[in-house]
Each structure stands twice: as C-alpha cells, then as structure tokens.
Short mmCIF file of N, CA, C and O in Angstrom, two decimals:
data_model
loop_
_atom_site.label_atom_id
_atom_site.label_comp_id
_atom_site.label_asym_id
_atom_site.label_seq_id
_atom_site.Cartn_x
_atom_site.Cartn_y
_atom_site.Cartn_z
N MET O 1 250.25 144.80 187.24
CA MET O 1 250.16 144.71 188.70
C MET O 1 248.71 144.52 189.15
O MET O 1 248.43 143.70 190.01
N LYS O 2 247.79 145.30 188.55
CA LYS O 2 246.38 145.19 188.92
C LYS O 2 245.87 143.78 188.69
O LYS O 2 245.10 143.26 189.50
N ASP O 3 246.28 143.16 187.58
CA ASP O 3 245.86 141.79 187.30
C ASP O 3 246.32 140.82 188.38
O ASP O 3 245.60 139.89 188.73
N SER O 4 247.49 141.05 188.92
CA SER O 4 247.98 140.14 189.96
C SER O 4 247.18 140.29 191.25
O SER O 4 246.96 139.30 191.96
N TYR O 5 246.71 141.50 191.54
CA TYR O 5 245.86 141.69 192.72
C TYR O 5 244.50 141.02 192.51
O TYR O 5 243.96 140.40 193.43
N MET O 6 243.95 141.13 191.29
CA MET O 6 242.70 140.46 191.02
C MET O 6 242.89 138.95 191.10
O MET O 6 242.01 138.24 191.60
N ALA O 7 244.02 138.45 190.65
CA ALA O 7 244.31 137.02 190.75
C ALA O 7 244.31 136.57 192.22
O ALA O 7 243.84 135.48 192.55
N LEU O 8 244.82 137.42 193.10
CA LEU O 8 244.80 137.10 194.53
C LEU O 8 243.37 137.05 195.07
O LEU O 8 243.03 136.20 195.89
N ALA O 9 242.53 137.97 194.59
CA ALA O 9 241.12 137.96 195.00
C ALA O 9 240.44 136.66 194.54
O ALA O 9 239.66 136.06 195.28
N VAL O 10 240.76 136.23 193.31
CA VAL O 10 240.20 134.98 192.79
C VAL O 10 240.69 133.80 193.63
O VAL O 10 239.90 132.91 193.99
N GLU O 11 241.97 133.78 193.97
CA GLU O 11 242.52 132.71 194.82
C GLU O 11 241.81 132.68 196.17
O GLU O 11 241.50 131.61 196.70
N GLU O 12 241.59 133.86 196.72
CA GLU O 12 240.91 133.98 198.02
C GLU O 12 239.50 133.40 197.92
O GLU O 12 239.06 132.64 198.79
N ALA O 13 238.79 133.75 196.85
CA ALA O 13 237.43 133.23 196.65
C ALA O 13 237.45 131.72 196.49
O ALA O 13 236.63 131.01 197.08
N ARG O 14 238.36 131.23 195.69
CA ARG O 14 238.46 129.78 195.44
C ARG O 14 238.73 129.04 196.75
O ARG O 14 238.13 127.98 197.01
N ALA O 15 239.60 129.56 197.58
CA ALA O 15 239.89 128.92 198.87
C ALA O 15 238.61 128.85 199.71
O ALA O 15 238.32 127.81 200.32
N GLY O 16 237.85 129.93 199.74
CA GLY O 16 236.61 129.96 200.51
C GLY O 16 235.59 128.95 200.01
O GLY O 16 234.92 128.28 200.79
N ILE O 17 235.49 128.82 198.69
CA ILE O 17 234.57 127.85 198.09
C ILE O 17 234.95 126.44 198.53
O ILE O 17 234.13 125.66 198.99
N HIS O 18 236.23 126.10 198.37
CA HIS O 18 236.70 124.74 198.67
C HIS O 18 236.63 124.42 200.17
O HIS O 18 236.51 123.25 200.54
N LEU O 19 236.67 125.44 201.01
CA LEU O 19 236.53 125.23 202.45
C LEU O 19 235.06 125.19 202.88
O LEU O 19 234.75 124.90 204.03
N GLY O 20 234.16 125.50 201.93
CA GLY O 20 232.73 125.49 202.25
C GLY O 20 232.28 126.70 203.04
O GLY O 20 231.26 126.67 203.73
N HIS O 21 233.03 127.79 202.94
CA HIS O 21 232.72 129.00 203.72
C HIS O 21 231.58 129.82 203.13
O HIS O 21 230.92 130.56 203.85
N GLY O 22 231.40 129.76 201.82
CA GLY O 22 230.36 130.57 201.18
C GLY O 22 230.57 130.65 199.69
O GLY O 22 231.24 129.81 199.10
N GLY O 23 230.00 131.67 199.08
CA GLY O 23 230.01 131.84 197.63
C GLY O 23 231.36 132.26 197.07
O GLY O 23 232.33 132.47 197.81
N PRO O 24 231.40 132.46 195.74
CA PRO O 24 232.66 132.71 195.03
C PRO O 24 233.11 134.17 195.08
O PRO O 24 233.36 134.80 194.06
N PHE O 25 233.19 134.69 196.28
CA PHE O 25 233.48 136.11 196.44
C PHE O 25 234.74 136.29 197.28
O PHE O 25 234.76 135.96 198.47
N GLY O 26 235.78 136.79 196.64
CA GLY O 26 237.04 137.03 197.31
C GLY O 26 237.47 138.46 197.09
O GLY O 26 237.05 139.11 196.12
N CYS O 27 238.32 138.94 197.98
CA CYS O 27 238.69 140.36 197.93
C CYS O 27 240.07 140.55 198.54
O CYS O 27 240.43 139.88 199.51
N VAL O 28 240.83 141.48 197.96
CA VAL O 28 242.06 141.95 198.57
C VAL O 28 242.06 143.48 198.56
O VAL O 28 241.47 144.11 197.68
N ILE O 29 242.71 144.03 199.55
CA ILE O 29 242.84 145.49 199.67
C ILE O 29 244.33 145.80 199.64
O ILE O 29 245.13 145.15 200.32
N VAL O 30 244.68 146.79 198.82
CA VAL O 30 246.07 147.13 198.57
C VAL O 30 246.32 148.59 198.94
O VAL O 30 245.50 149.47 198.63
N LYS O 31 247.43 148.82 199.59
CA LYS O 31 247.87 150.19 199.87
C LYS O 31 249.36 150.27 199.57
O LYS O 31 250.13 149.43 200.04
N ASP O 32 249.75 151.26 198.79
CA ASP O 32 251.15 151.45 198.42
C ASP O 32 251.77 150.16 197.86
O ASP O 32 252.86 149.75 198.25
N LYS O 33 251.03 149.49 196.98
CA LYS O 33 251.46 148.27 196.29
C LYS O 33 251.68 147.08 197.22
O LYS O 33 252.36 146.12 196.87
N LYS O 34 251.08 147.12 198.41
CA LYS O 34 251.20 146.02 199.36
C LYS O 34 249.79 145.57 199.76
O LYS O 34 248.93 146.41 200.06
N VAL O 35 249.55 144.27 199.77
CA VAL O 35 248.26 143.74 200.22
C VAL O 35 248.17 143.93 201.73
O VAL O 35 249.01 143.43 202.49
N VAL O 36 247.17 144.68 202.16
CA VAL O 36 246.99 144.97 203.59
C VAL O 36 245.76 144.29 204.16
O VAL O 36 245.56 144.29 205.38
N GLY O 37 244.92 143.73 203.28
CA GLY O 37 243.73 143.04 203.76
C GLY O 37 243.27 142.03 202.73
O GLY O 37 243.43 142.24 201.53
N ARG O 38 242.71 140.94 203.21
CA ARG O 38 242.16 139.93 202.32
C ARG O 38 240.99 139.26 203.02
O ARG O 38 240.93 139.22 204.25
N GLY O 39 240.08 138.75 202.20
CA GLY O 39 238.95 138.05 202.78
C GLY O 39 238.15 137.36 201.70
O GLY O 39 238.28 137.68 200.51
N HIS O 40 237.35 136.42 202.11
CA HIS O 40 236.42 135.76 201.19
C HIS O 40 235.08 135.61 201.90
O HIS O 40 234.98 135.82 203.11
N ASN O 41 234.08 135.26 201.14
CA ASN O 41 232.75 135.10 201.70
C ASN O 41 232.77 134.01 202.77
O ASN O 41 233.21 132.89 202.52
N GLU O 42 232.32 134.37 203.97
CA GLU O 42 232.27 133.43 205.09
C GLU O 42 230.87 133.37 205.70
O GLU O 42 230.70 133.07 206.88
N VAL O 43 229.87 133.67 204.89
CA VAL O 43 228.48 133.68 205.38
C VAL O 43 228.11 132.34 206.00
O VAL O 43 227.50 132.29 207.08
N LEU O 44 228.43 131.25 205.34
CA LEU O 44 228.08 129.92 205.86
C LEU O 44 228.92 129.57 207.07
O LEU O 44 228.40 129.08 208.08
N ARG O 45 230.20 129.81 206.99
CA ARG O 45 231.11 129.46 208.09
C ARG O 45 230.77 130.22 209.37
O ARG O 45 230.71 129.65 210.46
N GLN O 46 230.57 131.51 209.25
CA GLN O 46 230.32 132.36 210.41
C GLN O 46 228.85 132.40 210.82
O GLN O 46 228.51 132.93 211.87
N LYS O 47 227.98 131.88 209.91
CA LYS O 47 226.52 131.97 210.13
C LYS O 47 226.13 133.44 210.37
O LYS O 47 225.42 133.78 211.31
N ASP O 48 226.65 134.28 209.45
CA ASP O 48 226.49 135.74 209.58
C ASP O 48 226.34 136.31 208.18
O ASP O 48 227.27 136.25 207.37
N SER O 49 225.18 136.87 207.88
CA SER O 49 224.90 137.36 206.53
C SER O 49 225.73 138.58 206.13
O SER O 49 225.71 138.98 204.97
N THR O 50 226.47 139.16 207.06
CA THR O 50 227.31 140.32 206.72
C THR O 50 228.74 139.92 206.37
O THR O 50 229.56 140.79 206.05
N CYS O 51 229.06 138.66 206.39
CA CYS O 51 230.45 138.22 206.17
C CYS O 51 230.76 138.03 204.68
O CYS O 51 231.27 136.99 204.26
N HIS O 52 230.48 139.05 203.90
CA HIS O 52 230.84 139.04 202.48
C HIS O 52 232.35 139.23 202.35
O HIS O 52 233.01 139.73 203.28
N GLY O 53 232.88 138.87 201.19
CA GLY O 53 234.32 138.98 200.97
C GLY O 53 234.87 140.37 201.22
O GLY O 53 235.92 140.54 201.86
N GLU O 54 234.17 141.39 200.73
CA GLU O 54 234.64 142.76 200.92
C GLU O 54 234.63 143.15 202.39
O GLU O 54 235.56 143.80 202.87
N MET O 55 233.59 142.73 203.11
CA MET O 55 233.50 143.07 204.53
C MET O 55 234.65 142.42 205.30
O MET O 55 235.26 143.06 206.17
N MET O 56 234.94 141.17 204.97
CA MET O 56 236.01 140.46 205.65
C MET O 56 237.37 141.11 205.34
O MET O 56 238.21 141.25 206.23
N ALA O 57 237.56 141.52 204.09
CA ALA O 57 238.82 142.17 203.71
C ALA O 57 238.96 143.55 204.36
O ALA O 57 240.06 143.92 204.79
N ILE O 58 237.87 144.29 204.45
CA ILE O 58 237.91 145.60 205.11
C ILE O 58 238.28 145.42 206.58
O ILE O 58 239.14 146.14 207.11
N ARG O 59 237.64 144.46 207.24
CA ARG O 59 237.97 144.20 208.65
C ARG O 59 239.44 143.83 208.81
O ARG O 59 240.12 144.30 209.73
N ASP O 60 239.93 142.98 207.90
CA ASP O 60 241.33 142.56 207.95
C ASP O 60 242.28 143.74 207.73
O ASP O 60 243.27 143.90 208.45
N ALA O 61 241.97 144.58 206.76
CA ALA O 61 242.82 145.74 206.47
C ALA O 61 242.81 146.73 207.65
O ALA O 61 243.87 147.27 208.00
N CYS O 62 241.66 146.93 208.25
CA CYS O 62 241.59 147.83 209.41
C CYS O 62 242.44 147.31 210.56
O CYS O 62 243.15 148.09 211.21
N ARG O 63 242.38 146.01 210.80
CA ARG O 63 243.23 145.41 211.85
C ARG O 63 244.71 145.55 211.48
O ARG O 63 245.53 145.94 212.31
N SER O 64 245.01 145.25 210.24
CA SER O 64 246.41 145.28 209.78
C SER O 64 247.01 146.68 209.88
O SER O 64 248.16 146.85 210.29
N LEU O 65 246.22 147.69 209.51
CA LEU O 65 246.71 149.07 209.52
C LEU O 65 246.40 149.79 210.83
O LEU O 65 246.78 150.94 211.01
N ASP O 66 245.66 149.13 211.73
CA ASP O 66 245.27 149.69 213.02
C ASP O 66 244.53 151.02 212.87
O ASP O 66 244.86 152.01 213.51
N THR O 67 243.53 151.01 211.97
CA THR O 67 242.74 152.21 211.74
C THR O 67 241.39 151.84 211.14
O THR O 67 241.24 150.74 210.60
N TYR O 68 240.44 152.73 211.24
CA TYR O 68 239.15 152.56 210.57
C TYR O 68 239.16 153.27 209.21
O TYR O 68 238.24 153.10 208.42
N ASP O 69 240.17 154.05 208.94
CA ASP O 69 240.24 154.89 207.74
C ASP O 69 241.19 154.27 206.72
O ASP O 69 242.40 154.24 206.92
N LEU O 70 240.63 153.77 205.63
CA LEU O 70 241.44 153.11 204.60
C LEU O 70 241.70 154.02 203.40
O LEU O 70 241.83 153.56 202.27
N THR O 71 241.82 155.31 203.67
CA THR O 71 242.17 156.27 202.63
C THR O 71 243.48 155.83 201.96
O THR O 71 244.42 155.41 202.64
N GLY O 72 243.51 155.90 200.65
CA GLY O 72 244.70 155.53 199.91
C GLY O 72 244.74 154.07 199.50
O GLY O 72 245.68 153.64 198.82
N CYS O 73 243.74 153.30 199.91
CA CYS O 73 243.69 151.88 199.56
C CYS O 73 242.87 151.67 198.29
O CYS O 73 242.00 152.48 197.95
N GLU O 74 243.15 150.57 197.62
CA GLU O 74 242.36 150.11 196.49
C GLU O 74 241.81 148.74 196.84
O GLU O 74 242.46 147.96 197.54
N LEU O 75 240.61 148.45 196.33
CA LEU O 75 239.96 147.18 196.62
C LEU O 75 239.77 146.40 195.33
O LEU O 75 239.32 146.96 194.33
N TYR O 76 240.11 145.12 195.37
CA TYR O 76 239.95 144.21 194.24
C TYR O 76 239.02 143.09 194.68
O TYR O 76 239.29 142.43 195.70
N THR O 77 237.92 142.89 193.95
CA THR O 77 236.93 141.91 194.34
C THR O 77 236.41 141.14 193.13
O THR O 77 236.40 141.67 192.02
N THR O 78 236.00 139.91 193.35
CA THR O 78 235.60 139.05 192.25
C THR O 78 234.24 139.42 191.67
O THR O 78 233.91 138.97 190.57
N ALA O 79 233.46 140.21 192.37
CA ALA O 79 232.14 140.62 191.85
C ALA O 79 231.83 142.05 192.30
O ALA O 79 232.34 142.50 193.33
N ALA O 80 230.99 142.71 191.53
CA ALA O 80 230.59 144.07 191.89
C ALA O 80 230.02 144.08 193.31
O ALA O 80 229.19 143.22 193.64
N PRO O 81 230.47 144.99 194.16
CA PRO O 81 230.00 145.01 195.54
C PRO O 81 228.49 145.22 195.64
O PRO O 81 227.92 146.04 194.92
N CYS O 82 227.87 144.47 196.54
CA CYS O 82 226.45 144.67 196.82
C CYS O 82 226.28 146.01 197.56
O CYS O 82 227.28 146.62 197.97
N PRO O 83 225.05 146.48 197.75
CA PRO O 83 224.87 147.76 198.45
C PRO O 83 225.48 147.80 199.85
O PRO O 83 226.03 148.83 200.25
N MET O 84 225.41 146.69 200.59
CA MET O 84 226.01 146.68 201.94
C MET O 84 227.52 146.89 201.85
O MET O 84 228.09 147.72 202.57
N CYS O 85 228.15 146.14 200.96
CA CYS O 85 229.61 146.25 200.82
C CYS O 85 230.00 147.61 200.24
O CYS O 85 231.00 148.19 200.67
N ALA O 86 229.21 148.10 199.29
CA ALA O 86 229.49 149.42 198.72
C ALA O 86 229.44 150.49 199.81
O ALA O 86 230.28 151.39 199.84
N GLY O 87 228.48 150.36 200.71
CA GLY O 87 228.40 151.30 201.83
C GLY O 87 229.62 151.20 202.73
O GLY O 87 230.20 152.21 203.14
N ALA O 88 230.04 149.99 203.04
CA ALA O 88 231.23 149.79 203.89
C ALA O 88 232.48 150.33 203.21
O ALA O 88 233.35 150.92 203.86
N ILE O 89 232.55 150.15 201.90
CA ILE O 89 233.69 150.68 201.14
C ILE O 89 233.72 152.21 201.26
O ILE O 89 234.78 152.80 201.50
N GLN O 90 232.57 152.83 201.12
CA GLN O 90 232.50 154.29 201.25
C GLN O 90 232.85 154.73 202.67
O GLN O 90 233.61 155.67 202.86
N TRP O 91 232.29 154.06 203.68
CA TRP O 91 232.57 154.44 205.06
C TRP O 91 234.05 154.30 205.39
O TRP O 91 234.59 155.05 206.20
N SER O 92 234.72 153.34 204.78
CA SER O 92 236.14 153.13 205.09
C SER O 92 237.05 154.03 204.24
O SER O 92 238.26 153.99 204.40
N ASN O 93 236.45 154.83 203.37
CA ASN O 93 237.18 155.80 202.54
C ASN O 93 238.03 155.19 201.44
O ASN O 93 238.99 155.82 200.98
N ILE O 94 237.67 153.98 201.01
CA ILE O 94 238.33 153.40 199.84
C ILE O 94 237.69 154.04 198.62
O ILE O 94 236.47 154.04 198.47
N ARG O 95 238.50 154.63 197.75
CA ARG O 95 237.96 155.36 196.60
C ARG O 95 238.01 154.58 195.30
O ARG O 95 237.24 154.84 194.40
N LYS O 96 238.92 153.61 195.18
CA LYS O 96 239.06 152.89 193.92
C LYS O 96 238.73 151.42 194.13
O LYS O 96 239.29 150.77 195.01
N VAL O 97 237.79 150.92 193.31
CA VAL O 97 237.34 149.54 193.37
C VAL O 97 237.48 148.91 192.00
O VAL O 97 237.06 149.49 191.00
N TYR O 98 238.06 147.72 191.96
CA TYR O 98 238.13 146.92 190.74
C TYR O 98 237.32 145.66 190.99
O TYR O 98 237.51 145.01 192.03
N TYR O 99 236.41 145.31 190.08
CA TYR O 99 235.61 144.10 190.27
C TYR O 99 235.62 143.26 189.00
O TYR O 99 235.74 143.77 187.90
N GLY O 100 235.48 141.94 189.19
CA GLY O 100 235.52 141.01 188.07
C GLY O 100 234.18 140.82 187.40
O GLY O 100 234.03 141.10 186.21
N CYS O 101 233.20 140.34 188.12
CA CYS O 101 231.88 140.02 187.55
C CYS O 101 230.86 141.08 187.90
O CYS O 101 230.95 141.74 188.93
N SER O 102 229.87 141.23 187.02
CA SER O 102 228.82 142.22 187.20
C SER O 102 227.68 141.68 188.08
O SER O 102 227.64 140.48 188.39
N VAL O 103 226.76 142.55 188.42
CA VAL O 103 225.58 142.15 189.17
C VAL O 103 224.79 141.11 188.38
O VAL O 103 224.28 140.13 188.94
N SER O 104 224.70 141.27 187.07
CA SER O 104 224.00 140.29 186.22
C SER O 104 224.68 138.94 186.26
O SER O 104 224.01 137.90 186.30
N ASP O 105 226.01 138.93 186.26
CA ASP O 105 226.75 137.68 186.34
C ASP O 105 226.44 136.97 187.67
O ASP O 105 226.25 135.75 187.71
N THR O 106 226.41 137.73 188.74
CA THR O 106 226.13 137.19 190.07
C THR O 106 224.72 136.61 190.11
O THR O 106 224.50 135.52 190.65
N ASP O 107 223.78 137.32 189.51
CA ASP O 107 222.40 136.87 189.45
C ASP O 107 222.30 135.54 188.70
O ASP O 107 221.56 134.64 189.11
N ARG O 108 223.04 135.41 187.63
CA ARG O 108 223.00 134.19 186.80
C ARG O 108 223.43 132.94 187.55
O ARG O 108 223.03 131.84 187.19
N ILE O 109 224.25 133.08 188.59
CA ILE O 109 224.67 131.89 189.33
C ILE O 109 223.85 131.69 190.61
O ILE O 109 224.21 130.90 191.47
N GLY O 110 222.75 132.44 190.73
CA GLY O 110 221.81 132.18 191.81
C GLY O 110 221.82 133.13 192.99
O GLY O 110 221.08 132.93 193.95
N PHE O 111 222.63 134.17 192.94
CA PHE O 111 222.63 135.15 194.03
C PHE O 111 221.66 136.27 193.67
O PHE O 111 221.52 136.63 192.51
N ARG O 112 221.00 136.83 194.64
CA ARG O 112 219.90 137.76 194.40
C ARG O 112 220.29 139.23 194.54
O ARG O 112 219.47 140.05 194.94
N ASP O 113 221.51 139.56 194.21
CA ASP O 113 221.98 140.94 194.37
C ASP O 113 221.07 141.97 193.69
O ASP O 113 220.85 143.05 194.22
N GLN O 114 220.58 141.65 192.51
CA GLN O 114 219.80 142.61 191.72
C GLN O 114 218.63 143.19 192.50
O GLN O 114 218.36 144.38 192.41
N ILE O 115 217.94 142.38 193.30
CA ILE O 115 216.76 142.90 194.01
C ILE O 115 217.12 143.97 195.02
O ILE O 115 216.30 144.82 195.33
N PHE O 116 218.34 143.96 195.51
CA PHE O 116 218.73 144.97 196.49
C PHE O 116 218.90 146.35 195.86
O PHE O 116 218.95 147.35 196.56
N TYR O 117 218.98 146.38 194.55
CA TYR O 117 219.05 147.64 193.83
C TYR O 117 217.67 148.12 193.44
O TYR O 117 217.49 149.27 193.07
N GLU O 118 216.67 147.25 193.51
CA GLU O 118 215.33 147.55 193.00
C GLU O 118 214.28 147.73 194.08
O GLU O 118 213.33 148.46 193.89
N GLU O 119 214.41 147.05 195.21
CA GLU O 119 213.35 147.03 196.21
C GLU O 119 213.85 147.51 197.56
O GLU O 119 215.01 147.35 197.90
N LYS O 120 212.91 148.04 198.31
CA LYS O 120 213.20 148.36 199.71
C LYS O 120 212.79 147.13 200.51
O LYS O 120 211.70 146.60 200.34
N HIS O 121 213.68 146.64 201.39
CA HIS O 121 213.42 145.38 202.08
C HIS O 121 213.08 145.49 203.55
O HIS O 121 212.95 144.50 204.23
N SER O 122 212.95 146.69 204.07
CA SER O 122 212.63 146.77 205.48
C SER O 122 211.48 147.75 205.68
O SER O 122 211.30 148.69 204.92
N ASP O 123 210.74 147.49 206.70
CA ASP O 123 209.65 148.37 207.09
C ASP O 123 210.19 149.22 208.23
O ASP O 123 210.18 148.79 209.39
N ALA O 124 210.72 150.39 207.92
CA ALA O 124 211.37 151.25 208.92
C ALA O 124 210.40 152.31 209.42
O ALA O 124 209.60 152.86 208.66
N GLU O 125 210.49 152.59 210.70
CA GLU O 125 209.60 153.54 211.34
C GLU O 125 210.38 154.30 212.41
O GLU O 125 211.13 153.69 213.18
N GLU O 126 210.22 155.60 212.46
CA GLU O 126 210.90 156.41 213.48
C GLU O 126 210.29 156.12 214.85
O GLU O 126 209.07 156.04 215.00
N LEU O 127 211.16 156.00 215.87
CA LEU O 127 210.71 155.70 217.22
C LEU O 127 211.75 156.22 218.21
O LEU O 127 212.94 156.02 218.01
N GLY O 128 211.32 156.91 219.25
CA GLY O 128 212.22 157.38 220.30
C GLY O 128 213.15 158.49 219.85
O GLY O 128 214.27 158.61 220.34
N ARG O 129 212.69 159.32 218.92
CA ARG O 129 213.55 160.35 218.34
C ARG O 129 214.11 161.31 219.38
O ARG O 129 215.29 161.65 219.35
N GLU O 130 213.29 161.75 220.31
CA GLU O 130 213.75 162.75 221.30
C GLU O 130 214.91 162.20 222.14
O GLU O 130 215.90 162.90 222.35
N GLU O 131 214.79 160.98 222.61
CA GLU O 131 215.87 160.39 223.40
C GLU O 131 217.12 160.19 222.55
O GLU O 131 218.24 160.41 223.01
N CYS O 132 216.93 159.81 221.31
CA CYS O 132 218.07 159.62 220.41
C CYS O 132 218.73 160.95 220.07
O CYS O 132 219.96 161.03 219.96
N LEU O 133 217.95 162.01 219.93
CA LEU O 133 218.52 163.34 219.70
C LEU O 133 219.37 163.78 220.90
O LEU O 133 220.43 164.38 220.73
N LYS O 134 218.93 163.46 222.11
CA LYS O 134 219.73 163.76 223.30
C LYS O 134 221.05 163.00 223.26
O LYS O 134 222.10 163.55 223.60
N LEU O 135 221.00 161.74 222.85
CA LEU O 135 222.20 160.94 222.72
C LEU O 135 223.15 161.57 221.69
O LEU O 135 224.35 161.69 221.94
N PHE O 136 222.62 161.98 220.56
CA PHE O 136 223.43 162.62 219.51
C PHE O 136 224.06 163.91 220.04
O PHE O 136 225.22 164.21 219.76
N GLU O 137 223.31 164.67 220.79
CA GLU O 137 223.81 165.92 221.36
C GLU O 137 224.95 165.63 222.34
O GLU O 137 225.98 166.31 222.34
N GLU O 138 224.76 164.61 223.15
CA GLU O 138 225.80 164.19 224.09
C GLU O 138 227.08 163.82 223.35
O GLU O 138 228.18 164.23 223.72
N TYR O 139 226.94 163.09 222.27
CA TYR O 139 228.09 162.69 221.48
C TYR O 139 228.77 163.89 220.83
O TYR O 139 230.00 164.00 220.82
N SER O 140 227.98 164.79 220.30
CA SER O 140 228.56 165.94 219.58
C SER O 140 229.39 166.84 220.48
O SER O 140 230.25 167.57 220.00
N LYS O 141 229.18 166.78 221.77
CA LYS O 141 229.94 167.60 222.71
C LYS O 141 231.28 166.96 223.12
O LYS O 141 232.11 167.62 223.73
N ARG O 142 231.48 165.71 222.75
CA ARG O 142 232.71 165.01 223.11
C ARG O 142 233.89 165.53 222.28
O ARG O 142 233.74 165.84 221.12
N GLN O 143 235.04 165.54 222.90
CA GLN O 143 236.25 165.96 222.21
C GLN O 143 236.84 164.84 221.36
O GLN O 143 237.57 165.09 220.40
N ASP O 144 236.54 163.59 221.71
CA ASP O 144 237.14 162.44 221.05
C ASP O 144 236.24 161.80 219.99
O ASP O 144 236.43 160.66 219.62
N LYS O 145 235.30 162.56 219.47
CA LYS O 145 234.36 161.97 218.52
C LYS O 145 235.02 161.72 217.16
O LYS O 145 236.00 162.35 216.79
N ILE O 146 234.46 160.75 216.46
CA ILE O 146 234.94 160.38 215.13
C ILE O 146 234.04 161.05 214.11
O ILE O 146 232.82 160.93 214.17
N LEU O 147 234.64 161.75 213.18
CA LEU O 147 233.88 162.37 212.09
C LEU O 147 234.39 161.83 210.77
O LEU O 147 235.58 161.63 210.59
N TYR O 148 233.51 161.64 209.86
CA TYR O 148 233.91 161.16 208.52
C TYR O 148 233.88 162.29 207.56
O TYR O 148 233.06 162.87 207.14
#
C-alpha cells in the first residue's frame, strides 16, 4: 500500500514537470488509507518560492479535511523535505513521512537544499518587542485562540 502512495507522489511530480510548474517534487497525504491531499512543486507557475510539493499537499489536505490539524495523516514525497516543508509538516501535526530521494540526490540534480542545513540565510534583528509583547498578551487573553 505504501508503494502505491509513493507512486501517486511520483505521478504528481511528473505531471508538474510536464506542465512546467517546477521541479520533480510531488506529494500525497493519506489519512485512514485515503488520499486527502496532493500537490506538486508550483514555484514557477505560482511565482512563489513557498509552493513546494509538500506545502501544496498540506494546503490541499487542510482544505479537504476542513482543518489546520493533520493529526493521523501520513505524507509521501519524492524527496526529503527541505527545512521549510519539514517545519510545515511539524506545524500541521503530521508524524510519519516517507520520502524517495535524499538531500544529496536533490543536490546532484541542481537544487541547493544542502545549504539550508548548513548556513543561516537571514540577518534577523529584534525590533518593536514591547508592542509585539502587548499583541501577544492581547491574543493570550482570547477564548478562541489556537494552541499547538
């Protein structure tokens, strides 16, 4: 069964490649043996660097299940998730991930995933902390807040 889900992820990636949407990255999300989300890399199509296959599949699964919480889901993807996608997977509460190719494999075909594990890429600086702390306090008092 797992092989058939990975085959769907490969099909999804292949479709994206042939449509010119982006790289060879496809993903499906499964819950209770049913595909609830699918996506492929759409970075070129959407002109959005966050449109990785996993991100697109997570968005699709959340819409399909009408929730932000994908507890109980499994994710099948053609390549090891990059740090951005790994973070989204964690935030969505997906605990089991199956991937086809490694970070080294991805690097060999020209994608620069490896550097995201080695280098810090932003110059971050704290600014406006007091006002932001007030905002956080305001949020923490709400009854309808979302907690992970």
